[in-house]
XYZ file of N, CA and C in Angstrom:
870
model
N 0.782 -1.229 -0.006
C 0.024 0.128 0.067
C 0.861 1.231 -0.081
N 0.352 2.247 -0.506
C 1.069 3.531 -0.567
C 0.914 4.189 0.842
N 1.850 5.393 1.088
C 1.802 5.876 2.347
C 0.377 6.603 2.562
N -0.140 7.042 1.654
C -1.434 7.711 1.742
C -2.509 6.707 2.056
N -2.322 5.533 1.449
C -3.493 4.488 1.700
C -3.298 3.959 3.138
N -2.127 3.914 3.682
C -1.876 3.303 5.015
C -2.316 4.401 5.977
N -2.266 5.749 5.667
C -2.667 6.892 6.506
C -4.219 6.779 6.530
N -4.881 6.554 5.410
C -6.168 6.428 5.227
C -6.754 5.259 6.066
N -5.901 4.092 6.050
C -6.439 2.977 6.885
C -6.405 3.248 8.245
N -5.416 3.914 8.770
C -5.229 4.389 10.193
C -6.307 5.206 10.642
N -6.715 6.162 9.767
C -7.927 7.084 10.120
C -9.019 6.311 10.086
N -9.308 5.394 9.135
C -10.543 4.631 9.114
C -10.728 3.818 10.393
N -9.572 3.088 10.773
C -9.747 2.165 11.995
C -9.877 2.965 13.257
N -9.219 4.023 13.363
C -9.401 4.812 14.572
C -10.581 5.636 14.745
N -11.182 5.937 13.401
C -12.441 6.602 13.442
C -13.481 5.682 13.923
N -13.396 4.304 13.675
C -14.353 3.266 14.125
C -14.300 3.170 15.663
N -13.082 3.228 16.256
C -12.784 3.243 17.508
C -13.515 4.340 18.248
N -13.509 5.607 17.676
C -14.069 6.832 18.205
C -15.517 6.705 18.132
N -16.020 5.903 17.207
C -17.563 5.857 17.180
C -18.133 4.665 17.992
N -17.183 4.060 18.564
C -17.560 2.940 19.500
C -18.031 3.379 20.869
N -18.426 2.391 21.613
C -18.925 2.794 23.105
C -17.916 2.523 23.990
N -16.655 2.014 23.648
C -15.500 1.861 24.474
C -15.068 2.903 25.497
N -15.063 2.709 26.699
C -14.859 3.912 27.585
C -14.345 3.036 28.935
N -13.988 4.041 29.918
C -13.499 3.539 31.180
C -14.473 2.844 31.949
N -15.855 2.808 31.504
C -16.688 1.892 32.286
C -16.501 0.549 31.845
N -15.830 0.253 30.800
C -15.602 -1.220 30.477
C -14.370 -1.598 31.177
N -14.410 -2.861 31.849
C -13.421 -3.254 32.759
C -12.064 -3.405 32.065
N -11.882 -3.906 30.882
C -10.698 -4.102 30.266
C -10.088 -2.720 29.838
N -10.816 -1.818 29.423
C -10.323 -0.579 29.019
C -9.873 0.065 30.128
N -10.394 0.106 31.260
C -9.889 0.566 32.658
C -8.582 -0.086 32.955
N -8.596 -1.389 32.866
C -7.402 -2.066 33.273
C -6.189 -1.749 32.302
N -6.432 -1.620 31.090
C -5.300 -1.205 30.103
C -4.723 0.193 30.559
N -5.609 1.108 30.786
C -5.074 2.402 31.390
C -4.283 2.258 32.573
N -4.756 1.419 33.512
C -3.964 1.183 34.794
C -2.632 0.463 34.538
N -2.611 -0.464 33.604
C -1.429 -1.214 33.193
C -0.332 -0.266 32.797
N -0.683 0.754 31.971
C 0.215 1.654 31.379
C 0.464 2.979 32.138
N 0.110 2.933 33.502
C 0.529 3.974 34.511
C -0.323 5.009 34.891
N -1.731 4.942 34.621
C -2.655 5.848 35.055
C -3.410 5.307 36.397
N -3.412 6.129 37.462
C -3.986 5.779 38.681
C -5.452 5.792 38.556
N -6.326 5.004 39.356
C -7.658 4.910 39.404
C -8.253 6.470 39.548
N -7.546 7.221 40.198
C -8.046 8.421 40.606
C -7.855 9.335 39.368
N -6.843 9.201 38.629
C -6.648 9.982 37.360
C -7.718 9.557 36.338
N -8.028 8.357 36.090
C -8.971 7.754 35.139
C -10.302 8.271 35.503
N -10.667 8.285 36.827
C -12.010 8.771 37.294
C -12.240 10.289 37.235
N -11.122 10.892 37.055
C -11.247 12.532 37.002
C -11.687 12.995 35.765
N -11.613 12.180 34.716
C -11.910 12.829 33.478
C -13.067 12.040 32.808
N -13.800 12.384 31.792
C -14.936 11.745 31.124
C -14.518 10.340 30.794
N -15.460 9.380 31.157
C -15.161 8.010 30.792
C -14.736 7.794 29.301
N -15.476 8.527 28.477
C -15.298 8.312 27.149
C -13.934 8.852 26.428
N -13.273 9.447 27.256
C -11.965 9.986 26.863
C -10.813 8.744 26.784
N -11.256 7.785 27.412
C -10.178 6.469 27.549
C -10.799 5.453 26.743
N -10.198 4.943 25.706
C -10.709 3.802 24.891
C -9.746 2.766 24.813
N -8.824 2.597 25.800
C -7.777 1.532 26.029
C -6.694 1.559 24.858
N -6.273 2.767 24.454
C -5.321 2.952 23.373
C -3.902 3.473 23.839
N -3.790 3.594 25.111
C -2.619 4.190 25.663
C -1.346 3.119 25.672
N -0.029 3.646 25.726
C 1.031 2.779 26.090
C 1.838 3.358 27.058
N 1.231 4.460 27.833
C 2.083 5.103 28.878
C 1.253 6.270 29.338
N 1.700 6.986 30.313
C 1.071 8.098 30.909
C 2.047 9.362 30.853
N 2.015 10.052 29.686
C 2.922 11.079 29.449
C 2.844 12.350 30.472
N 1.617 12.456 31.062
C 1.351 13.649 31.714
C 2.024 13.400 33.215
N 2.346 12.097 33.435
C 3.074 11.888 34.772
C 4.423 12.237 34.861
N 5.077 12.256 33.561
C 6.473 12.615 33.577
C 6.813 13.888 32.941
N 5.699 14.581 32.470
C 5.920 15.927 31.671
C 6.314 17.171 32.668
N 6.198 16.983 33.952
C 6.398 18.115 35.018
C 5.709 19.353 34.470
N 4.419 19.289 34.177
C 3.644 20.306 33.840
C 3.366 21.370 34.866
N 3.371 22.589 34.554
C 3.310 23.809 35.463
C 2.176 24.577 35.223
N 1.679 25.247 36.127
C 0.415 26.176 35.993
C 0.924 27.287 34.998
N 0.013 27.570 34.091
C 0.311 28.627 33.072
C 0.864 28.147 31.856
N 1.360 26.906 31.692
C 2.091 26.409 30.512
C 1.088 26.076 29.453
N 1.548 26.135 28.186
C 0.804 25.637 26.975
C 1.353 24.309 26.611
N 0.544 23.251 26.655
C 0.993 21.883 26.319
C 0.221 21.384 25.210
N 0.920 20.636 24.261
C 0.426 20.124 23.004
C 0.366 18.615 23.014
N -0.763 18.058 22.804
C -0.802 16.644 22.804
C -0.987 16.143 21.303
N 0.019 15.363 20.867
C 0.095 14.949 19.528
C -0.730 13.598 19.324
N -1.918 13.635 18.522
C -2.729 12.344 18.444
C -3.514 12.295 19.697
N -4.365 13.261 19.909
C -4.978 13.402 21.231
C -6.304 12.394 21.483
N -6.639 11.632 20.480
C -7.732 10.734 20.463
C -8.943 11.459 21.125
N -9.506 10.629 22.263
C -10.544 11.150 22.932
C -10.395 12.203 24.041
N -9.088 12.624 24.114
C -8.746 13.741 24.994
C -8.280 13.246 26.432
N -8.013 12.054 26.584
C -7.555 11.554 28.017
C -6.357 12.332 28.359
N -5.339 12.541 27.792
C -4.165 13.263 28.197
C -4.368 14.693 28.166
N -5.092 15.191 27.215
C -5.411 16.620 27.132
C -6.040 17.151 28.471
N -7.078 16.482 29.043
C -7.830 16.603 30.063
C -6.800 16.635 31.393
N -5.996 15.710 31.448
C -5.243 15.443 32.535
C -4.227 16.663 32.564
N -3.665 17.069 31.386
C -2.790 18.217 31.253
C -3.397 19.433 31.781
N -4.730 19.685 31.220
C -5.481 20.709 31.573
C -5.604 21.096 33.054
N -5.769 19.827 33.809
C -5.870 20.008 35.199
C -4.644 20.533 35.901
N -3.336 20.102 35.201
C -2.116 20.525 35.700
C -1.700 21.937 35.407
N -2.031 22.444 34.296
C -1.659 23.797 33.743
C -2.606 24.769 34.340
N -3.786 24.324 34.739
C -4.827 25.248 35.360
C -5.378 26.294 34.356
N -6.247 27.135 34.870
C -6.897 28.148 34.025
C -6.182 29.076 33.356
N -4.927 29.323 33.789
C -3.928 30.306 33.117
C -3.214 29.660 32.152
N -3.279 28.237 31.997
C -2.478 27.569 30.998
C -3.554 27.147 29.882
N -3.035 26.250 28.932
C -3.801 25.599 28.015
C -3.430 24.315 27.528
N -4.252 23.274 27.258
C -4.004 22.070 26.689
C -4.627 21.917 25.337
N -3.885 21.734 24.240
C -4.242 21.578 22.952
C -4.037 20.305 22.421
N -5.069 19.635 21.821
C -4.974 18.324 21.179
C -5.084 18.383 19.681
N -4.249 17.694 19.064
C -4.134 17.603 17.538
C -4.442 16.154 17.159
N -5.459 15.883 16.299
C -5.607 14.630 15.816
C -6.115 14.638 14.385
N -5.783 13.688 13.519
C -6.235 13.648 12.040
C -7.489 12.993 11.801
N -7.995 12.463 12.925
C -9.337 11.620 12.706
C -10.494 12.524 13.128
N -11.433 12.879 12.113
C -12.593 13.767 12.576
C -13.383 13.189 13.592
N -13.601 11.974 13.547
C -14.531 11.225 14.619
C -13.783 11.296 15.983
N -12.447 11.284 16.046
C -11.875 11.460 17.402
C -12.028 12.981 17.725
N -11.865 13.945 16.960
C -11.963 15.203 17.377
C -13.379 15.487 17.774
N -14.283 15.026 17.107
C -15.799 15.160 17.491
C -16.019 14.515 19.016
N -15.350 13.374 19.354
C -15.663 12.681 20.503
C -14.882 13.609 21.599
N -13.694 14.142 21.184
C -12.936 14.809 22.283
C -13.677 16.081 22.669
N -14.214 16.650 21.673
C -14.943 17.991 21.947
C -16.273 17.786 22.761
N -16.858 16.506 22.646
C -18.198 16.270 23.491
C -17.644 15.922 24.812
N -16.424 15.345 24.924
C -15.915 14.991 26.220
C -15.584 16.442 27.015
N -15.061 17.315 26.166
C -14.714 18.555 26.893
C -15.900 19.248 27.426
N -16.952 19.221 26.679
C -18.248 19.775 26.971
C -18.561 19.137 28.402
N -18.478 17.789 28.421
C -18.903 17.065 29.670
C -18.046 17.489 30.917
N -16.755 17.671 30.553
C -15.904 18.049 31.779
C -15.928 19.416 32.068
N -16.526 20.320 31.205
C -16.719 21.742 31.527
C -15.303 22.453 31.656
N -14.427 21.920 30.702
C -13.090 22.663 30.877
C -12.835 23.726 29.735
N -12.655 24.908 30.100
C -12.416 26.031 29.130
C -10.917 26.222 28.530
N -9.945 25.637 29.204
C -8.700 25.761 28.848
C -8.181 24.537 27.906
N -8.999 24.001 27.149
C -8.697 22.827 26.299
C -9.030 23.239 24.794
N -8.250 22.776 23.954
C -8.820 23.046 22.404
C -8.383 21.638 21.615
N -9.254 21.351 20.795
C -8.964 20.291 19.754
C -8.948 20.691 18.382
N -7.978 20.252 17.741
C -7.754 20.715 16.320
C -7.552 19.446 15.350
N -8.183 19.438 14.315
C -7.912 18.405 13.296
C -6.802 18.674 12.467
N -5.719 17.885 12.394
C -4.648 18.098 11.488
C -3.712 17.014 11.504
N -2.855 16.925 10.500
C -1.933 15.849 10.723
C -0.630 16.230 11.436
N 0.183 15.407 12.093
C 1.266 15.712 12.829
C 2.358 16.356 12.229
N 2.435 16.066 10.776
C 3.657 16.431 10.076
C 3.297 18.026 9.582
N 2.114 18.554 9.824
C 1.821 19.946 9.364
C 0.990 20.440 10.539
N 1.583 20.968 11.618
C 0.879 21.282 12.786
C 0.396 22.768 12.576
N -0.888 23.078 12.882
C -1.343 24.397 12.681
C -1.122 25.394 13.868
N 0.089 25.361 14.191
C 0.444 26.203 15.487
C 1.690 27.139 14.986
N 1.847 28.216 15.667
C 3.053 29.138 15.443
C 4.379 28.594 15.905
N 5.409 29.093 15.314
C 6.732 28.757 15.781
C 6.810 29.245 17.304
N 7.555 28.404 18.199
C 7.808 28.637 19.588
C 6.534 29.117 20.285
N 5.504 28.358 20.063
C 4.139 28.585 20.838
C 3.836 27.649 21.912
N 4.729 26.727 22.127
C 4.371 25.578 23.209
C 5.461 25.454 24.166
N 4.983 25.133 25.303
C 6.031 24.825 26.361
C 6.418 23.323 26.483
N 5.405 22.407 26.254
C 5.715 21.014 26.213
C 4.920 20.317 25.391
N 5.478 19.242 24.770
C 4.891 18.277 23.870
C 4.680 16.881 24.528
N 3.430 16.445 24.411
C 3.188 14.982 24.905
C 2.579 14.325 23.698
N 2.445 13.077 23.863
C 2.000 12.160 22.845
C 1.810 10.763 23.444
N 0.952 9.980 23.049
C 0.652 8.747 23.677
C 0.403 7.650 22.588
N 1.420 6.907 22.165
C 1.242 5.858 21.308
C 0.808 6.274 19.817
N 1.233 7.237 19.277
C 0.717 7.834 18.034
C 1.975 8.136 17.067
N 2.935 8.619 17.566
C 4.114 8.879 16.645
C 4.435 7.582 15.608
N 4.328 6.437 16.312
C 4.599 5.263 15.476
C 3.579 5.016 14.374
N 2.434 5.620 14.493
C 1.485 5.552 13.373
C 1.673 6.513 12.229
N 2.599 7.505 12.389
C 2.762 8.433 11.348
C 3.708 7.827 10.308
N 3.508 8.338 9.022
C 4.431 7.867 7.921
C 5.740 8.707 7.864
N 5.696 9.902 8.048
C 6.887 10.757 7.709
C 7.283 11.187 9.158
N 8.000 10.270 9.943
C 8.321 10.720 11.309
C 9.362 11.765 11.393
N 10.222 11.933 10.478
C 11.321 12.874 10.380
C 10.483 14.415 10.430
N 9.433 14.351 9.618
C 8.577 15.627 9.429
C 7.840 15.915 10.802
N 7.498 14.947 11.465
C 6.909 15.121 12.854
C 7.839 15.586 13.680
N 9.059 15.038 13.686
C 10.099 15.631 14.679
C 10.343 17.105 14.327
N 10.508 17.367 12.987
C 10.799 18.736 12.774
C 9.622 19.716 13.265
N 8.407 19.294 13.099
C 7.265 20.098 13.505
C 7.271 20.261 15.077
N 7.685 19.302 15.838
C 7.672 19.342 17.183
C 8.699 20.334 17.701
N 9.874 20.337 16.842
C 10.936 21.189 17.186
C 10.530 22.747 16.869
N 9.779 22.842 15.666
C 9.463 24.149 15.303
C 8.548 24.851 16.279
N 7.355 24.085 16.842
C 6.474 24.792 17.581
C 6.844 24.918 19.041
N 7.722 24.331 19.541
C 8.320 24.346 20.884
C 9.072 25.672 20.999
N 8.950 26.304 22.056
C 9.703 27.558 22.388
C 11.082 27.064 22.852
N 12.243 27.870 22.761
C 13.463 27.616 23.217
C 13.417 27.198 24.719
N 14.026 26.070 24.973
C 13.986 25.643 26.430
C 12.751 24.660 26.594
N 11.944 24.469 25.526
C 10.675 23.689 25.674
C 11.133 22.130 25.634
N 10.129 21.412 26.064
C 10.484 19.877 26.402
C 9.530 18.961 25.753
N 9.971 17.679 25.570
C 9.179 16.671 25.069
C 9.043 15.549 26.077
N 7.857 15.075 26.245
C 7.553 13.896 27.263
C 6.570 13.002 26.579
N 7.006 12.075 25.773
C 6.196 11.274 24.841
C 6.208 9.728 25.391
N 4.981 9.097 25.357
C 4.973 7.736 25.514
C 4.750 7.127 24.144
N 5.522 6.059 23.821
C 5.285 5.409 22.610
C 5.852 4.086 22.397
N 5.565 3.457 21.409
C 6.029 1.947 21.156
C 7.385 2.086 20.418
N 8.472 1.534 20.806
C 9.650 1.538 20.005
C 10.136 -0.033 19.914
N 10.892 -0.289 18.868
C 11.228 -1.736 18.640
C 12.685 -2.003 19.278
N 12.834 -3.022 19.910
C 14.062 -3.480 20.384
C 14.942 -4.304 19.504
N 14.148 -4.968 18.649
C 15.019 -5.797 17.477
C 13.991 -5.759 16.407
N 14.542 -6.286 15.165
C 13.863 -6.270 13.910
C 12.609 -7.313 14.190
N 11.575 -6.804 13.519
C 10.268 -7.670 13.505
C 10.423 -8.688 12.437
N 9.845 -9.926 12.722
C 9.722 -10.994 11.615
C 9.126 -10.379 10.467
N 9.561 -10.804 9.163
C 9.023 -10.153 7.945
C 7.510 -10.201 7.946
N 6.900 -11.242 8.299
C 5.392 -11.234 8.144
C 4.684 -10.426 9.077
N 5.316 -9.972 10.321
C 4.634 -9.097 11.232
C 4.888 -7.599 10.777
N 6.073 -7.340 10.227
C 6.492 -6.214 9.790
C 5.593 -5.786 8.680
N 5.083 -6.802 7.720
C 4.252 -6.371 6.544
C 2.795 -6.592 6.884
N 2.473 -6.841 8.278
C 1.029 -6.985 8.581
C 0.376 -5.435 8.748
N -0.646 -5.237 7.794
C -1.302 -3.828 7.996
C -1.922 -3.659 9.444
N -2.497 -4.792 9.920
C -3.185 -4.484 11.239
C -2.182 -4.456 12.295
N -1.079 -5.051 12.173
C 0.016 -4.707 13.186
C 0.645 -3.239 12.965
N 0.504 -2.635 11.881
C 0.786 -1.194 11.763
C -0.194 -0.445 12.503
N -1.480 -0.738 12.138
C -2.564 -0.019 12.837
C -2.443 -0.295 14.269
N -1.996 -1.364 14.711
C -1.887 -1.747 16.155
C -0.577 -1.278 16.776
N 0.066 -0.246 16.179
C 1.192 0.405 16.812
C 2.544 -0.347 16.779
N 2.595 -1.486 16.226
C 3.853 -2.227 16.103
C 4.619 -2.115 14.874
N 4.126 -2.392 13.817
C 4.856 -2.571 12.448
C 5.374 -1.212 12.102
N 4.836 -0.080 12.454
C 5.305 1.237 12.005
C 6.370 1.837 12.977
N 6.496 0.973 14.073
C 7.385 1.603 15.203
C 8.813 1.933 14.794
N 9.533 2.859 15.177
C 10.869 2.994 14.947
C 11.675 2.169 16.045
N 12.863 1.825 15.636
C 13.763 1.154 16.768
C 14.089 2.342 17.777
N 14.587 1.924 18.985
C 14.964 2.746 20.008
C 16.031 3.828 19.417
N 16.964 3.235 18.649
C 18.031 4.016 18.105
C 17.602 4.969 17.081
N 16.658 4.528 16.196
C 16.258 5.413 15.239
C 15.341 6.603 15.877
N 14.597 6.277 16.926
C 13.836 7.331 17.548
C 14.877 8.455 18.154
N 15.919 7.978 18.737
C 16.858 8.890 19.340
C 17.468 9.706 18.177
N 18.006 9.044 17.143
C 18.527 9.866 16.096
C 17.664 10.732 15.367
N 16.490 10.395 15.267
C 15.390 11.422 14.555
C 15.361 12.533 15.259
N 15.133 12.452 16.700
C 14.972 13.568 17.506
C 16.213 14.547 17.416
N 17.366 13.958 17.436
C 18.583 14.752 17.522
C 18.776 15.472 16.136
N 18.440 14.688 15.021
C 18.670 15.352 13.670
C 17.767 16.449 13.562
N 16.542 16.440 14.173
C 15.705 17.612 14.188
C 16.018 18.708 14.972
N 17.007 18.561 15.852
C 17.564 19.688 16.573
C 17.542 19.546 18.165
N 16.846 18.452 18.586
C 16.682 18.157 20.100
C 17.857 17.833 20.641
N 18.039 18.100 21.950
C 19.236 17.618 22.805
C 18.656 17.044 24.081
N 19.652 16.493 24.816
C 19.267 15.622 26.018
C 18.267 14.596 25.780
N 18.305 13.871 24.632
C 17.389 12.894 24.292
C 17.663 11.784 25.258
N 16.409 11.322 25.809
C 16.665 10.168 26.819
C 15.343 9.194 26.449
N 15.569 7.846 26.224
C 14.474 7.115 26.027
C 14.579 5.955 27.019
N 13.592 5.685 27.680
C 13.422 4.760 28.814
C 12.397 3.795 28.502
N 12.967 2.316 28.664
C 11.903 1.282 28.484
C 11.128 1.190 29.823
N 9.733 1.290 29.710
C 9.053 1.319 30.992
C 8.838 -0.183 31.341
N 9.079 -1.161 30.525
C 9.077 -2.562 30.929
C 7.519 -2.945 31.173
N 6.586 -2.118 30.689
C 5.260 -2.589 30.719
C 4.975 -3.733 29.903
N 4.067 -4.584 30.212
C 3.631 -5.742 29.486
C 2.618 -5.450 28.409
N 3.038 -5.509 27.154
C 2.232 -5.103 25.980
C 1.043 -6.137 25.922
N 1.122 -7.295 26.423
C 0.002 -8.163 26.500
C -1.270 -7.589 27.236
N -1.032 -6.417 27.881
C -2.194 -5.856 28.552
C -3.290 -5.351 27.507
N -2.853 -5.294 26.327
C -3.825 -4.857 25.307
C -4.993 -5.952 25.125
N -4.519 -7.103 25.493
C -5.567 -8.327 25.334
C -6.619 -8.108 26.295
N -6.551 -7.336 27.135
C -7.674 -7.103 28.055
C -8.885 -6.533 27.564
N -8.663 -5.925 26.460
C -9.789 -5.172 25.841
C -10.503 -6.272 24.870
N -9.795 -7.323 24.479
C -10.416 -8.326 23.571
C -11.635 -8.796 24.122
N -12.721 -8.751 23.183
C -14.062 -9.062 23.580
C -14.834 -7.945 23.996
N -14.162 -6.749 24.079
C -15.019 -5.607 24.419
C -14.750 -4.557 23.172
N -14.339 -5.140 22.148
C -13.693 -4.185 21.047
C -14.689 -4.045 19.817
N -15.901 -4.442 19.997
C -16.889 -4.228 19.130
C -17.199 -2.843 18.654
N -17.587 -2.574 17.358
C -17.734 -1.235 17.034
C -18.738 -0.418 17.831
N -19.806 -1.002 18.188
C -20.922 -0.442 19.032
C -20.848 -0.714 20.398
N -20.907 -2.081 20.631
C -21.012 -2.576 21.934
C -20.041 -3.611 22.238
N -19.617 -3.805 23.523
C -18.834 -4.870 23.946
C -19.549 -6.261 23.625
N -18.711 -7.321 23.264
C -19.394 -8.673 22.896
C -20.029 -9.091 24.176
N -21.063 -9.813 24.087
C -21.731 -10.298 25.339
C -20.866 -11.476 25.974
N -20.952 -11.350 27.285
C -20.070 -12.262 28.045
C -20.555 -13.677 27.728
N -19.483 -14.414 27.630
C -19.755 -15.900 27.284
C -20.396 -16.191 25.969
N -20.419 -15.272 25.174
C -20.994 -15.483 23.660
C -20.045 -16.420 22.925
N -20.457 -17.382 22.295
C -19.556 -18.272 21.356
C -20.165 -18.063 19.943
N -21.187 -17.446 19.694
C -21.642 -17.311 18.268
C -20.817 -16.248 17.526
N -20.216 -16.436 16.444
C -19.398 -15.549 15.728
C -20.082 -14.313 15.369
N -21.309 -14.369 14.947
C -22.118 -13.202 14.544
C -22.237 -12.346 15.929
N -22.484 -12.885 17.017
C -22.757 -11.990 18.152
C -21.401 -11.374 18.470
N -20.312 -12.187 18.555
C -19.123 -11.579 18.877
C -18.588 -10.484 17.950
N -19.024 -10.321 16.785
C -18.585 -9.385 15.829
C -19.380 -8.027 16.019
N -20.453 -7.999 16.699
C -21.305 -6.840 17.036
C -21.551 -6.237 15.694
N -21.663 -4.900 15.531
C -22.169 -4.210 14.412
C -20.857 -4.075 13.355
N -19.669 -4.714 13.660
C -18.668 -4.452 12.630
C -18.774 -5.333 11.460
N -19.736 -6.217 11.379
C -19.936 -7.002 10.278
C -19.104 -8.297 10.461
N -18.508 -8.890 9.508
C -17.770 -10.306 9.791
C -16.379 -10.090 10.679
N -16.059 -11.187 11.231
C -14.909 -11.265 12.041
C -13.685 -10.787 11.319
N -13.672 -10.807 9.956
C -12.550 -10.493 9.117
C -12.277 -9.052 9.239
N -13.266 -8.284 9.460
C -13.103 -6.706 9.487
C -12.738 -6.352 10.934
N -11.311 -6.583 11.000
C -10.876 -6.331 12.315
C -10.834 -4.789 12.960
N -11.164 -4.717 14.169
C -10.977 -3.315 14.913
C -9.460 -3.222 15.208
N -9.152 -2.007 15.631
C -7.613 -1.777 16.181
C -7.522 -2.827 17.298
N -8.258 -2.965 18.298
C -8.024 -3.784 19.285
C -7.843 -5.239 18.876
N -8.850 -5.588 18.103
C -8.774 -7.108 17.568
C -7.430 -7.322 16.780
N -7.002 -6.304 16.001
C -5.789 -6.376 15.321
C -4.510 -6.486 16.269
N -4.632 -5.921 17.393
C -3.585 -5.872 18.309
C -3.502 -7.249 18.939
N -4.702 -7.740 19.365
C -4.948 -8.945 20.061
C -4.529 -10.114 19.053
N -4.809 -10.036 17.856
C -4.246 -10.957 16.945
C -2.703 -11.169 16.783
N -2.092 -10.061 16.850
C -0.669 -9.942 16.886
C -0.122 -10.580 18.246
N -0.803 -10.312 19.236
C -0.408 -10.844 20.590
C -0.377 -12.201 20.637
N -1.485 -12.935 19.956
C -1.660 -14.355 19.890
C -0.585 -14.939 19.092
N -0.073 -14.381 18.088
C 0.836 -14.938 17.157
C 2.300 -14.836 17.479
N 2.497 -13.784 18.245
C 4.038 -13.536 18.454
C 4.152 -12.931 19.969
N 5.409 -13.131 20.525
C 5.706 -12.558 21.776
C 6.195 -11.231 21.508
N 5.284 -10.378 21.400
C 5.356 -8.915 20.969
C 6.553 -8.301 22.096
N 6.360 -8.632 23.354
C 7.269 -7.942 24.217
C 8.832 -8.373 23.838
N 9.055 -9.423 23.098
C 10.466 -9.585 22.739
C 11.002 -8.737 21.631
N 9.993 -8.101 20.861
C 10.457 -7.283 19.848
C 10.218 -5.689 20.009
N 9.238 -5.420 20.890
C 8.742 -3.939 21.060
C 8.649 -3.792 22.585
N 8.682 -2.411 22.833
C 8.554 -1.980 24.156
C 7.766 -0.570 24.245
N 7.231 -0.455 25.411
C 6.614 0.729 25.734
C 7.563 1.746 26.133
N 7.974 2.868 25.585
C 9.007 3.630 26.031
C 8.536 5.051 26.462
N 9.262 5.681 27.368
C 9.190 7.053 27.739
C 10.120 7.832 27.079
N 9.890 8.827 26.247
C 10.844 9.611 25.408
C 10.957 11.003 25.963
N 12.115 11.502 26.270
C 12.300 12.827 26.853
C 13.322 13.375 25.898
N 13.056 14.936 25.658
C 14.008 15.629 24.999
C 13.804 17.036 25.210
N 14.895 17.973 24.783
C 14.780 19.491 25.166
C 15.076 20.172 23.955
N 14.411 21.337 23.577
C 14.805 22.179 22.442
C 15.796 23.198 23.091
N 16.998 23.194 22.559
C 17.991 24.431 23.107
C 17.510 25.657 22.666
């Protein structure tokens, strides 16, 4: 597939997640957030629909956000990290979410209305062409999204451009520890599931430095990526599959046939075929703009 076709597939699959009923009210979705570093208090402090079990870390926990700062969330989804960041920067600060998927932007804005937060904004755009001014942001966060972008070098350059001098990066993402098996690397649903498109740890480090960042530090969180399987069975497009259901039609919900995999089903399929932890890691990425 072409780069544009892959981007369209990512947009389509995550748009379907945005239109689903997945939320923190689902036991598996709540458990995934906990597995990747969110406290029950944090999860409960924001609209349930902001969490869809798509995280691979908790960037707001390591970003050292301060009152009055402007923070940018790349690939903000339903607004999970934007809302947590907004709490930290307070009414004198601002949390901005950028996402390319219109359904995610719509869901995030509805969640913002529910949360009654005035210091948040959600913008539809791709991460390689950020609609923000030079030096307009104090901190950039992101959660398991940079791996989904096609032109990662362009994303790193845009991150550097919009950060003010002295600004910082605190990103959670998936990075590869070693080469993927060819069949996994070529699996489109493994790309959508944040594995096949991931950079190696060394490539991540080099890409940030070539974009102009300093003090780049990438830390393996040692989180178990099998946690994503906790959402399996709750990943129907409209409603979680009925507990104990063995009928294939019942389990596929409104998605149609079982071959029409959702994001979570694609991740679960990869987890069943491979020891993903042997190849990939949830990492915390830190960098500074001089």
